[in-house]
Coordinates of C-alpha atoms in Angstrom, one line a residue:
M1 CA -27.4 -63.9 75.8
M2 CA -25.8 -63.9 73.1
E3 CA -28.3 -62.5 71.2
G4 CA -28.6 -59.4 73.5
R5 CA -24.9 -58.8 73.2
S6 CA -25.4 -59.0 69.9
S7 CA -28.3 -56.4 69.7
V8 CA -26.6 -53.8 71.9
R9 CA -23.3 -54.0 69.3
S10 CA -25.4 -53.1 66.5
I11 CA -27.3 -50.4 68.7
A12 CA -23.7 -49.4 69.0
V13 CA -22.8 -49.2 66.2
M14 CA -26.2 -47.4 64.6
N15 CA -25.3 -44.7 67.5
S16 CA -21.3 -44.3 66.3
I17 CA -22.4 -44.2 62.8
H18 CA -25.1 -41.5 63.8
E19 CA -22.9 -39.8 65.7
I20 CA -20.1 -39.9 62.8
L21 CA -22.5 -38.3 60.6
L22 CA -24.8 -35.7 61.8
H23 CA -20.9 -33.9 62.6
S24 CA -19.4 -34.8 59.7
P25 CA -21.0 -32.6 56.8
M26 CA -18.6 -34.6 54.2
A27 CA -19.5 -37.4 55.6
R28 CA -23.4 -37.0 55.3
L29 CA -22.5 -36.0 51.8
F30 CA -21.6 -39.0 50.5
A31 CA -23.1 -41.1 52.3
I32 CA -26.6 -40.1 50.9
I33 CA -24.4 -40.1 47.1
A34 CA -24.0 -44.0 47.8
L35 CA -27.2 -44.4 49.4
G36 CA -28.8 -42.8 46.3
Y37 CA -27.2 -44.6 43.7
L38 CA -27.9 -48.1 44.9
V39 CA -31.0 -47.0 45.1
G40 CA -31.1 -45.0 41.2
E41 CA -30.2 -48.4 40.3
I42 CA -33.0 -50.5 41.4
R43 CA -35.0 -52.0 38.2
F44 CA -38.7 -51.3 38.4
P45 CA -40.8 -53.1 35.9
G46 CA -40.5 -52.3 32.3
G47 CA -36.6 -51.8 32.8
F48 CA -37.3 -48.3 34.5
R49 CA -34.7 -46.7 37.0
L50 CA -34.4 -43.7 39.1
G51 CA -30.8 -43.2 38.0
V52 CA -28.7 -40.2 39.8
A53 CA -32.0 -39.4 40.2
G54 CA -31.9 -41.3 43.6
V55 CA -29.7 -39.0 45.2
L56 CA -33.1 -36.8 45.3
F57 CA -35.2 -39.6 47.5
V58 CA -32.1 -40.5 49.5
G59 CA -31.5 -36.5 50.2
L60 CA -35.6 -36.4 51.0
A61 CA -35.2 -39.3 53.5
C62 CA -32.3 -38.0 54.8
G63 CA -34.0 -34.7 55.8
A64 CA -37.1 -35.7 56.6
M65 CA -35.9 -38.5 59.4
S66 CA -33.1 -36.0 61.1
P67 CA -33.4 -31.9 60.6
D68 CA -29.9 -32.1 61.9
F69 CA -28.8 -33.4 58.5
Q70 CA -27.7 -30.8 56.7
L71 CA -25.3 -30.2 53.9
P72 CA -23.5 -26.5 53.8
A73 CA -25.1 -24.8 51.2
E74 CA -21.7 -24.0 48.9
V75 CA -22.3 -27.9 47.9
Q76 CA -25.2 -27.0 45.9
S77 CA -24.6 -24.4 44.7
L78 CA -21.3 -25.9 43.1
G79 CA -22.8 -28.9 41.8
L80 CA -25.3 -27.2 39.5
V81 CA -22.9 -24.5 38.7
L82 CA -20.7 -27.9 37.5
F83 CA -23.7 -29.6 36.4
V84 CA -25.4 -27.0 33.6
Y85 CA -21.5 -25.7 32.6
C86 CA -20.9 -29.0 31.4
V87 CA -25.0 -29.8 29.8
G88 CA -23.9 -26.4 28.0
L89 CA -20.4 -26.9 26.2
Q90 CA -21.4 -30.8 25.2
A91 CA -25.1 -29.0 23.6
A92 CA -23.1 -26.2 22.2
P93 CA -21.5 -27.6 18.9
G94 CA -25.1 -28.9 17.8
F95 CA -27.0 -25.9 18.9
L96 CA -27.2 -23.0 16.2
K97 CA -27.8 -25.9 14.0
S98 CA -30.8 -27.4 15.5
F99 CA -32.6 -23.9 13.9
K100 CA -31.8 -25.5 10.4
R101 CA -33.9 -28.1 7.5
D102 CA -35.8 -30.6 10.5
G103 CA -34.0 -29.4 13.7
L104 CA -36.2 -25.7 13.0
R105 CA -39.6 -27.8 12.8
L106 CA -38.7 -29.7 16.0
N107 CA -38.0 -26.8 17.6
L108 CA -40.9 -24.9 16.7
A109 CA -42.8 -27.4 18.1
L110 CA -41.0 -27.3 21.1
V111 CA -41.3 -23.9 21.7
L112 CA -45.5 -24.1 21.4
A113 CA -44.9 -27.1 23.7
L114 CA -43.5 -25.7 26.6
A115 CA -45.5 -22.4 26.1
V116 CA -48.7 -24.2 26.4
T117 CA -47.2 -26.2 29.7
A118 CA -46.0 -23.3 31.4
G119 CA -49.3 -21.5 30.6
A120 CA -50.8 -24.0 32.0
T121 CA -49.0 -24.3 35.1
F122 CA -50.2 -20.5 36.1
A123 CA -53.4 -21.6 35.6
L124 CA -53.6 -24.6 38.0
M125 CA -51.8 -21.9 40.9
R126 CA -55.0 -19.9 40.0
I127 CA -57.2 -22.6 39.3
T128 CA -55.9 -24.6 43.0
G129 CA -54.4 -21.7 45.1
R130 CA -51.8 -23.4 45.6
G131 CA -49.1 -20.9 45.0
S132 CA -46.1 -20.6 42.4
A133 CA -44.0 -22.9 44.5
P134 CA -45.4 -26.1 44.6
L135 CA -46.5 -25.5 40.6
T136 CA -43.2 -24.8 39.7
G137 CA -41.9 -28.3 41.6
L138 CA -44.2 -29.9 39.6
F139 CA -43.2 -28.1 36.3
T140 CA -39.7 -29.0 36.4
G141 CA -40.3 -32.4 37.8
A142 CA -42.8 -33.6 35.0
L143 CA -40.0 -32.3 32.0
T144 CA -37.9 -33.9 34.4
N145 CA -35.4 -31.5 34.1
T146 CA -33.0 -30.4 36.7
P147 CA -31.5 -27.2 35.6
A148 CA -34.6 -25.8 35.7
L149 CA -34.9 -26.8 39.7
G150 CA -32.2 -24.8 40.6
A151 CA -33.3 -21.8 38.5
A152 CA -36.5 -21.9 40.8
T153 CA -35.0 -22.6 43.7
E154 CA -32.2 -20.0 43.6
T155 CA -34.6 -17.6 42.8
L156 CA -37.0 -18.0 45.4
A157 CA -33.4 -18.2 48.0
R158 CA -32.5 -15.0 46.2
R159 CA -36.4 -13.6 48.2
S160 CA -36.2 -12.7 52.0
G161 CA -38.0 -15.2 53.7
G162 CA -38.0 -18.1 50.6
A163 CA -36.8 -20.8 52.5
D164 CA -40.2 -22.6 53.1
A165 CA -41.1 -22.2 49.3
V166 CA -37.4 -23.4 48.1
D167 CA -38.5 -26.8 50.2
L168 CA -41.9 -26.9 48.4
V169 CA -40.0 -26.5 45.1
V170 CA -38.1 -29.3 45.5
V171 CA -41.5 -31.7 47.0
G172 CA -42.9 -30.8 43.6
Y173 CA -40.4 -31.9 42.0
G174 CA -39.9 -35.2 43.6
V175 CA -43.4 -36.0 42.9
A176 CA -43.3 -35.2 39.4
Y177 CA -40.2 -36.6 38.4
P178 CA -40.6 -40.7 38.8
V179 CA -44.5 -40.4 38.1
S180 CA -43.6 -38.4 34.7
I181 CA -40.9 -41.0 33.7
V182 CA -43.7 -43.5 33.8
L183 CA -45.9 -42.0 31.9
V184 CA -43.2 -41.0 29.2
L185 CA -42.1 -44.5 28.8
L186 CA -45.8 -45.9 28.1
L187 CA -46.7 -42.7 25.7
V188 CA -42.7 -44.3 24.0
Q189 CA -44.3 -47.6 24.3
W190 CA -47.0 -47.0 22.8
L191 CA -46.2 -45.0 19.6
A192 CA -43.7 -47.7 19.1
A193 CA -46.8 -50.3 18.5
R194 CA -48.8 -48.1 16.6
A195 CA -45.7 -47.4 13.9
P196 CA -45.1 -49.2 10.5
A197 CA -43.1 -52.5 10.6
G198 CA -40.5 -50.8 8.5
D199 CA -39.8 -48.1 12.1
R200 CA -39.6 -50.6 14.3
K201 CA -36.2 -52.0 13.5
A202 CA -34.0 -52.2 16.9
A203 CA -31.1 -49.5 17.2
N204 CA -27.4 -49.4 17.4
L205 CA -25.6 -46.8 19.5
L206 CA -22.5 -48.2 18.3
A207 CA -22.9 -49.0 14.8
L208 CA -19.5 -48.5 13.1
P209 CA -20.0 -46.8 9.7
P210 CA -19.8 -49.3 6.8
A211 CA -17.4 -48.8 4.3
M212 CA -18.2 -49.9 0.5
T213 CA -16.3 -49.6 -3.2
I214 CA -17.1 -48.7 -5.6
A215 CA -16.7 -48.6 -10.0
V216 CA -16.9 -45.4 -11.0
E217 CA -18.7 -45.8 -14.5
T218 CA -20.8 -42.6 -14.1
P219 CA -19.3 -39.0 -15.6
N220 CA -20.2 -35.9 -13.5
P221 CA -23.1 -34.8 -15.4
N222 CA -21.4 -31.1 -15.2
C223 CA -18.3 -30.9 -15.8
G224 CA -17.1 -34.8 -16.9
A225 CA -14.7 -36.3 -14.3
W226 CA -15.6 -36.2 -10.7
R227 CA -13.9 -35.1 -7.9
V228 CA -13.4 -36.2 -4.1
H229 CA -15.5 -33.4 -2.5
E230 CA -18.2 -33.0 -5.5
I231 CA -18.5 -37.0 -4.2
A232 CA -18.9 -36.2 0.0
E233 CA -21.0 -33.2 -1.6
K234 CA -24.1 -34.9 -3.6
C235 CA -23.8 -38.1 -1.9
G236 CA -23.0 -38.1 1.7
V237 CA -20.3 -40.1 1.8
L238 CA -16.4 -39.6 3.0
V239 CA -13.7 -41.5 -0.1
T240 CA -10.8 -42.2 1.7
R241 CA -9.0 -43.9 -0.9
V242 CA -9.2 -44.2 -4.5
R243 CA -6.9 -46.5 -7.4
T244 CA -7.5 -45.1 -11.0
A245 CA -7.4 -47.9 -13.9
G246 CA -4.3 -49.9 -13.6
G247 CA -3.1 -48.1 -10.9
T248 CA -2.1 -48.4 -7.1
S249 CA -4.1 -47.6 -4.1
E250 CA -3.6 -43.9 -3.0
L251 CA -5.3 -41.5 -0.5
A252 CA -8.0 -39.6 -1.2
A253 CA -7.8 -35.8 -1.5
E254 CA -10.0 -33.2 -2.1
A255 CA -9.2 -32.6 -5.4
T256 CA -8.4 -36.0 -6.8
E257 CA -10.0 -36.6 -9.9
L258 CA -12.1 -40.0 -10.7
P259 CA -11.9 -40.5 -14.4
P260 CA -14.6 -43.7 -15.1
G261 CA -12.8 -46.6 -14.4
S262 CA -12.0 -45.8 -11.4
L263 CA -12.0 -47.3 -8.1
V264 CA -13.0 -45.1 -4.7
L265 CA -13.6 -46.3 -0.3
A266 CA -15.9 -44.5 0.5
V267 CA -17.2 -44.6 4.0
G268 CA -20.6 -43.7 5.6
T269 CA -24.4 -44.7 6.1
P270 CA -26.0 -47.6 4.3
T271 CA -28.5 -45.2 2.7
H272 CA -25.8 -42.8 1.9
L273 CA -23.7 -45.6 -0.2
D274 CA -26.2 -46.7 -1.7
A275 CA -27.0 -43.5 -3.1
A276 CA -23.3 -42.7 -3.7
A277 CA -23.2 -46.3 -5.7
A278 CA -26.1 -45.0 -8.0
A279 CA -24.3 -41.8 -8.7
L280 CA -21.1 -43.0 -9.7
G281 CA -21.5 -46.0 -11.3
H282 CA -21.7 -49.4 -9.1
K283 CA -20.8 -51.4 -5.9
S284 CA -17.9 -53.3 -6.4
E285 CA -16.5 -56.7 -5.9
V286 CA -13.4 -55.3 -5.0
R287 CA -12.0 -54.6 -1.7
L288 CA -10.4 -51.8 -1.1
E289 CA -10.1 -51.4 2.5
D290 CA -8.0 -54.7 2.1
E291 CA -5.2 -53.7 1.0
T292 CA -3.1 -52.7 3.1
R293 CA 0.2 -53.0 1.7
G294 CA 2.2 -49.8 2.2
F295 CA -0.5 -48.1 4.8
E296 CA -1.2 -48.1 7.9
R297 CA -4.4 -47.5 10.4
H298 CA -4.3 -46.5 13.5
R299 CA -7.0 -44.8 16.6
Y300 CA -5.3 -41.9 17.8
F301 CA -6.8 -39.9 20.8
V302 CA -6.6 -36.1 19.9
S303 CA -5.1 -34.8 22.7
N304 CA -2.7 -32.0 20.8
A305 CA -4.6 -28.6 21.0
E306 CA -3.8 -27.5 17.4
A307 CA -6.4 -30.2 16.1
V308 CA -9.0 -29.7 17.6
E309 CA -12.2 -27.0 17.3
R310 CA -11.4 -26.4 13.5
P311 CA -12.5 -28.5 10.7
L312 CA -10.9 -31.8 8.8
R313 CA -10.7 -29.6 6.0
A314 CA -8.6 -26.8 7.2
L315 CA -6.0 -29.3 9.1
Q316 CA -5.1 -30.3 5.8
L317 CA -4.0 -34.0 6.7
S318 CA -3.4 -34.7 2.7
R319 CA 0.3 -32.6 3.5
L320 CA 0.5 -35.5 5.8
G321 CA -0.4 -38.2 4.3
A322 CA -3.4 -39.1 6.1
V323 CA -7.5 -39.0 6.0
V324 CA -9.7 -39.4 9.0
S325 CA -12.1 -42.5 8.2
R326 CA -13.8 -43.0 11.2
L327 CA -14.7 -41.2 14.6
R328 CA -15.6 -42.1 17.6
R329 CA -17.1 -39.6 20.5
G330 CA -17.8 -41.3 23.8
D331 CA -19.8 -44.7 23.0
V332 CA -21.0 -43.5 19.5
D333 CA -19.2 -43.5 16.1
L334 CA -19.9 -40.1 14.1
P335 CA -19.4 -39.2 10.5
V336 CA -16.6 -37.8 9.0
T337 CA -16.6 -34.7 6.2
G338 CA -14.5 -32.2 5.9
D339 CA -16.9 -29.7 8.5
T340 CA -16.2 -32.3 10.9
V341 CA -14.6 -31.0 14.4
L342 CA -12.6 -32.9 16.0
H343 CA -12.8 -32.2 19.8
F344 CA -10.4 -33.4 23.1
G345 CA -10.3 -36.9 23.6
D346 CA -12.4 -38.0 20.4
R347 CA -10.9 -41.2 19.3
V348 CA -9.9 -40.9 15.4
R349 CA -9.6 -43.8 13.1
V350 CA -6.7 -43.3 10.3
I351 CA -4.9 -44.0 7.0
S352 CA -1.9 -42.8 6.7
Y353 CA 1.3 -44.0 4.2
R354 CA 3.9 -46.0 6.4
D355 CA 6.5 -43.6 6.2
T356 CA 3.8 -40.5 7.1
E357 CA 2.7 -42.6 10.4
P358 CA 5.0 -41.0 13.2
A359 CA 4.6 -37.5 11.9
V360 CA 0.2 -38.5 12.0
R361 CA 0.8 -39.8 15.8
K362 CA 2.7 -36.3 16.9
F363 CA -0.3 -34.3 15.0
F364 CA -3.4 -35.7 16.4
G365 CA -1.4 -36.5 19.9
N366 CA -2.8 -39.5 21.8
S367 CA -1.8 -39.3 24.4
L368 CA -4.3 -39.7 27.7
T369 CA -2.0 -37.7 29.9
V370 CA -2.1 -34.7 28.1
L371 CA -6.0 -35.1 28.2
T372 CA -6.8 -35.0 31.8
E373 CA -4.1 -32.0 32.3
T374 CA -6.0 -30.1 29.5
G375 CA -8.4 -27.6 29.8
Y376 CA -8.9 -26.8 33.1
F377 CA -8.1 -22.7 32.6
S378 CA -10.4 -21.9 30.4
F379 CA -13.3 -24.2 31.8
A380 CA -12.7 -21.8 35.0
L381 CA -12.5 -19.1 33.1
G382 CA -15.8 -19.5 31.1
I383 CA -17.5 -20.7 34.5
V384 CA -16.5 -17.4 36.0
L385 CA -18.2 -15.3 33.2
G386 CA -21.4 -17.3 33.2
L387 CA -21.4 -16.2 36.8
L388 CA -21.4 -12.7 36.0
L389 CA -23.8 -13.1 32.9
G390 CA -26.5 -14.5 35.2
Q391 CA -25.9 -11.4 37.7
I392 CA -27.0 -9.2 34.9
P393 CA -30.2 -8.2 35.4
I394 CA -32.9 -8.9 32.9
P395 CA -36.2 -6.9 32.9
L396 CA -39.5 -7.9 31.6
P397 CA -42.9 -6.7 30.7
G398 CA -45.3 -6.8 33.8
M399 CA -43.0 -8.1 36.6
A400 CA -41.9 -5.9 39.4
E401 CA -38.3 -7.4 39.2
P402 CA -35.7 -7.8 36.7
I403 CA -35.6 -11.7 35.9
R404 CA -31.5 -12.8 36.4
L405 CA -30.1 -16.3 34.4
G406 CA -28.5 -16.7 38.3
I407 CA -26.4 -19.8 38.7
A408 CA -28.0 -21.7 36.3
G409 CA -29.1 -19.8 33.3
G410 CA -25.4 -17.7 33.8
P411 CA -23.4 -20.9 32.8
L412 CA -25.2 -22.1 30.5
V413 CA -25.8 -19.4 28.2
A414 CA -21.8 -18.4 28.9
A415 CA -21.3 -22.8 27.8
L416 CA -23.1 -22.5 24.6
L417 CA -21.8 -19.4 23.6
L418 CA -18.0 -20.2 24.1
G419 CA -18.9 -23.9 23.0
S420 CA -20.0 -22.5 19.8
L421 CA -17.2 -21.0 19.4
G422 CA -14.4 -23.5 19.8
R423 CA -12.0 -21.6 20.4
T424 CA -10.6 -18.0 21.0
G425 CA -6.8 -17.7 19.9
P426 CA -5.1 -19.6 22.3
C427 CA -8.4 -20.0 25.0
I428 CA -9.6 -23.8 23.6
W429 CA -13.2 -24.0 25.4
S430 CA -14.2 -27.5 24.3
I431 CA -13.0 -30.4 27.4
P432 CA -12.6 -33.7 26.7
N433 CA -15.9 -36.0 26.0
E434 CA -14.9 -38.5 29.0
A435 CA -13.8 -35.3 31.5
N436 CA -17.4 -33.3 30.8
M437 CA -19.2 -36.5 31.4
T438 CA -17.3 -37.0 35.0
L439 CA -17.7 -33.3 35.9
R440 CA -21.4 -33.5 35.0
H441 CA -22.2 -36.4 36.9
L442 CA -20.8 -35.4 39.5
G443 CA -22.5 -31.9 39.4
T444 CA -25.7 -33.7 39.5
L445 CA -24.9 -35.8 42.7
L446 CA -24.4 -32.6 44.7
F447 CA -26.9 -30.9 43.9
L448 CA -29.2 -33.2 43.5
A449 CA -28.1 -34.4 47.8
G450 CA -28.2 -30.8 49.5
V451 CA -31.4 -29.7 47.6
G452 CA -32.8 -33.7 48.5
V453 CA -31.5 -32.7 52.3
K454 CA -32.6 -29.5 52.6
A455 CA -36.3 -30.0 51.0
G456 CA -36.9 -33.2 53.4
R457 CA -37.6 -31.4 56.3
G458 CA -40.7 -30.5 55.5
L459 CA -41.6 -33.7 53.2
L460 CA -43.6 -35.7 54.9
A461 CA -46.1 -32.8 56.3
V462 CA -46.9 -32.1 52.7
L463 CA -47.0 -35.5 51.2
Q464 CA -49.8 -36.4 54.5
S465 CA -51.5 -33.2 53.4
D466 CA -51.6 -32.6 49.7
G467 CA -49.6 -36.1 48.3
L468 CA -52.8 -37.2 46.5
A469 CA -53.1 -33.9 44.3
L470 CA -49.8 -33.2 43.8
V471 CA -49.8 -36.6 41.9
A472 CA -52.3 -35.4 40.3
L473 CA -51.7 -32.1 39.1
A474 CA -47.8 -33.8 38.0
V475 CA -50.1 -36.4 35.8
A476 CA -52.2 -33.2 33.9
I477 CA -49.1 -31.1 33.4
T478 CA -47.1 -34.4 31.6
V479 CA -49.9 -35.7 29.8
V480 CA -50.6 -31.5 28.3
A481 CA -46.9 -31.3 27.9
H482 CA -46.7 -34.3 25.7
A483 CA -50.0 -34.1 23.8
T484 CA -49.0 -30.6 22.8
F485 CA -45.9 -32.2 22.0
L486 CA -47.5 -34.3 19.6
A487 CA -50.0 -32.5 18.1
A488 CA -47.5 -29.5 17.2
L489 CA -45.2 -32.5 15.3
R490 CA -47.9 -33.5 13.6
L491 CA -49.3 -30.2 12.6
L492 CA -45.6 -29.3 11.4
G493 CA -45.6 -32.9 9.6
E494 CA -43.1 -35.2 11.3
R495 CA -44.5 -38.5 11.6
K496 CA -42.1 -40.6 11.7
L497 CA -41.1 -42.7 14.5
P498 CA -37.5 -42.0 15.0
A499 CA -37.6 -38.6 14.8
M500 CA -40.6 -38.5 17.0
L501 CA -39.0 -40.6 19.8
G502 CA -35.5 -38.6 19.3
A503 CA -37.6 -35.3 19.8
I504 CA -39.9 -36.9 22.8
A505 CA -36.8 -37.9 24.3
G506 CA -35.2 -34.4 23.8
F507 CA -38.3 -32.8 24.9
Q508 CA -38.1 -34.0 28.3
T509 CA -34.2 -33.6 28.2
Q510 CA -34.2 -37.3 29.6
P511 CA -31.4 -39.4 28.3
A512 CA -33.2 -42.7 30.1
V513 CA -35.9 -42.1 27.9
L514 CA -33.7 -42.1 25.0
A515 CA -31.9 -45.2 25.6
F516 CA -35.7 -46.9 26.1
A517 CA -36.8 -45.7 22.9
A518 CA -33.0 -46.8 21.2
S519 CA -34.6 -50.5 21.2
K520 CA -37.6 -49.1 19.6
T521 CA -36.2 -48.0 16.6
D522 CA -33.3 -46.3 14.2
A523 CA -30.8 -45.1 16.2
G524 CA -29.6 -42.6 13.3
P525 CA -32.6 -40.4 13.0
M526 CA -33.6 -40.6 16.5
N527 CA -30.0 -39.1 18.0
T528 CA -30.1 -36.7 15.4
A529 CA -34.1 -35.2 16.8
Y530 CA -32.6 -35.4 19.8
A531 CA -30.0 -33.2 19.6
A532 CA -31.9 -31.2 17.4
V533 CA -34.3 -30.4 20.4
Y534 CA -32.4 -31.0 23.5
P535 CA -30.2 -27.9 23.7
L536 CA -33.0 -25.7 23.2
A537 CA -35.4 -27.4 25.8
I538 CA -33.0 -26.9 28.5
V539 CA -33.0 -23.2 27.8
L540 CA -36.2 -22.5 27.7
K541 CA -37.0 -24.6 30.9
I542 CA -34.2 -22.8 32.8
I543 CA -35.9 -19.1 31.5
L544 CA -39.6 -20.9 32.5
A545 CA -39.3 -22.1 35.5
Q546 CA -37.9 -18.9 36.9
L547 CA -40.7 -17.0 35.8
L548 CA -43.1 -19.2 37.2
V549 CA -42.0 -19.2 40.2
A550 CA -42.0 -15.4 39.8
A551 CA -45.4 -15.3 39.1

């Protein structure tokens, strides 16, 4: 009897929950996000997790179980706009730099591989007769790119009768996404196993740049006495303090002369520090970093608008009696040079004279409250400009209708342009890193929940009739993409494991791959390669997805 009553209560509770979810779109939305987060945290063999993509699969399941579990269309659109605009702001500082030196080589390989992959996908459309929608979904899923999925679904939604095609794109993405992640992780493991032992040292993404005291013995071959800025340019290290022969320690300025017999405290990577020691003289047993009399060392949050989006050299901190020795952005310590540009929310380690420390603290701001209230006018204005840009028709040869960047590409391109500018008069286009990450992840969750529920209606029918074929096609597209990319990298002379793994993660635009690769090799060149490839990969995938879905 008791068991019967318990069952009745359980059924009543489930019915009540079902009624709440059925009549409350907001409850449905956050229930899908919560369940999706739990699914995304499940660890599969090899440490693989779905991450935020778990929200997509929960959304697909909810849409398949009940056609009434729909979400407002604005949820999907808002999420996509937030996501792509924040991604663009994050990628902007390194976008133009990615076309210089080694970045040019990596991006040439990227362009070639994406062009071949898009061409192969187009050929599969014609060979299999499945049409553009499911194959475009497989293309975006094989390359694990949510903005490209958003661009494709938006392009189809603008057409009459495009709703069913949108569902096919999302189903294709959902099939290819986990397949691609597994294959790429296996590729990373294979490359790491075949690499020389020297390339396979474990990475430390949070490593603090070390310091070294160097005795200056060798004169400058150009003009006799070294100057601080010449050491930075030649050796790639930051000089923070100096001590002339028989003198006391003082903060370094760019024009400070360093005759033989001087000691300098330099900060940089071990390789750069060794190069500086060889060029200037030798490593000293003296530890200038331990000489703290008269100095203050503090970490400050950068929250003053006057300190951001300008090179450190232009801030003229020497007038305040201060030197920035280290910079932490998010969870990563970055190298500091005169060309380094600070962003809102950066944490800087500053050495100053004791009597100037209050003025230094005031200059950087050091206020978390200000950070939470900064930049939302320019953030909203940038999105408006991006949405307007996305509606401009772009005619292309051979296409009946012009393409538009839409709500995926327009905000992304605007963010790349505005983020590269940094500031325009009083408008500072960047936002604190923590705020960027929060808004970006929120946007991803909203978009994946909305698009997943919408596509779930036809999920079972598609998988039952075409599931194995879609998996096989997803494997084929992933293999073509990465085989071409690796061949192009080797053809262009890139064979070092850190750069290759970073480039693969950037090509895939997939942080999960980067995190997995971090345990296999040196973090420095790997992160550099990832940052060089990521921005262009995002933009090209958005454009190619629109071209494929319109084919």
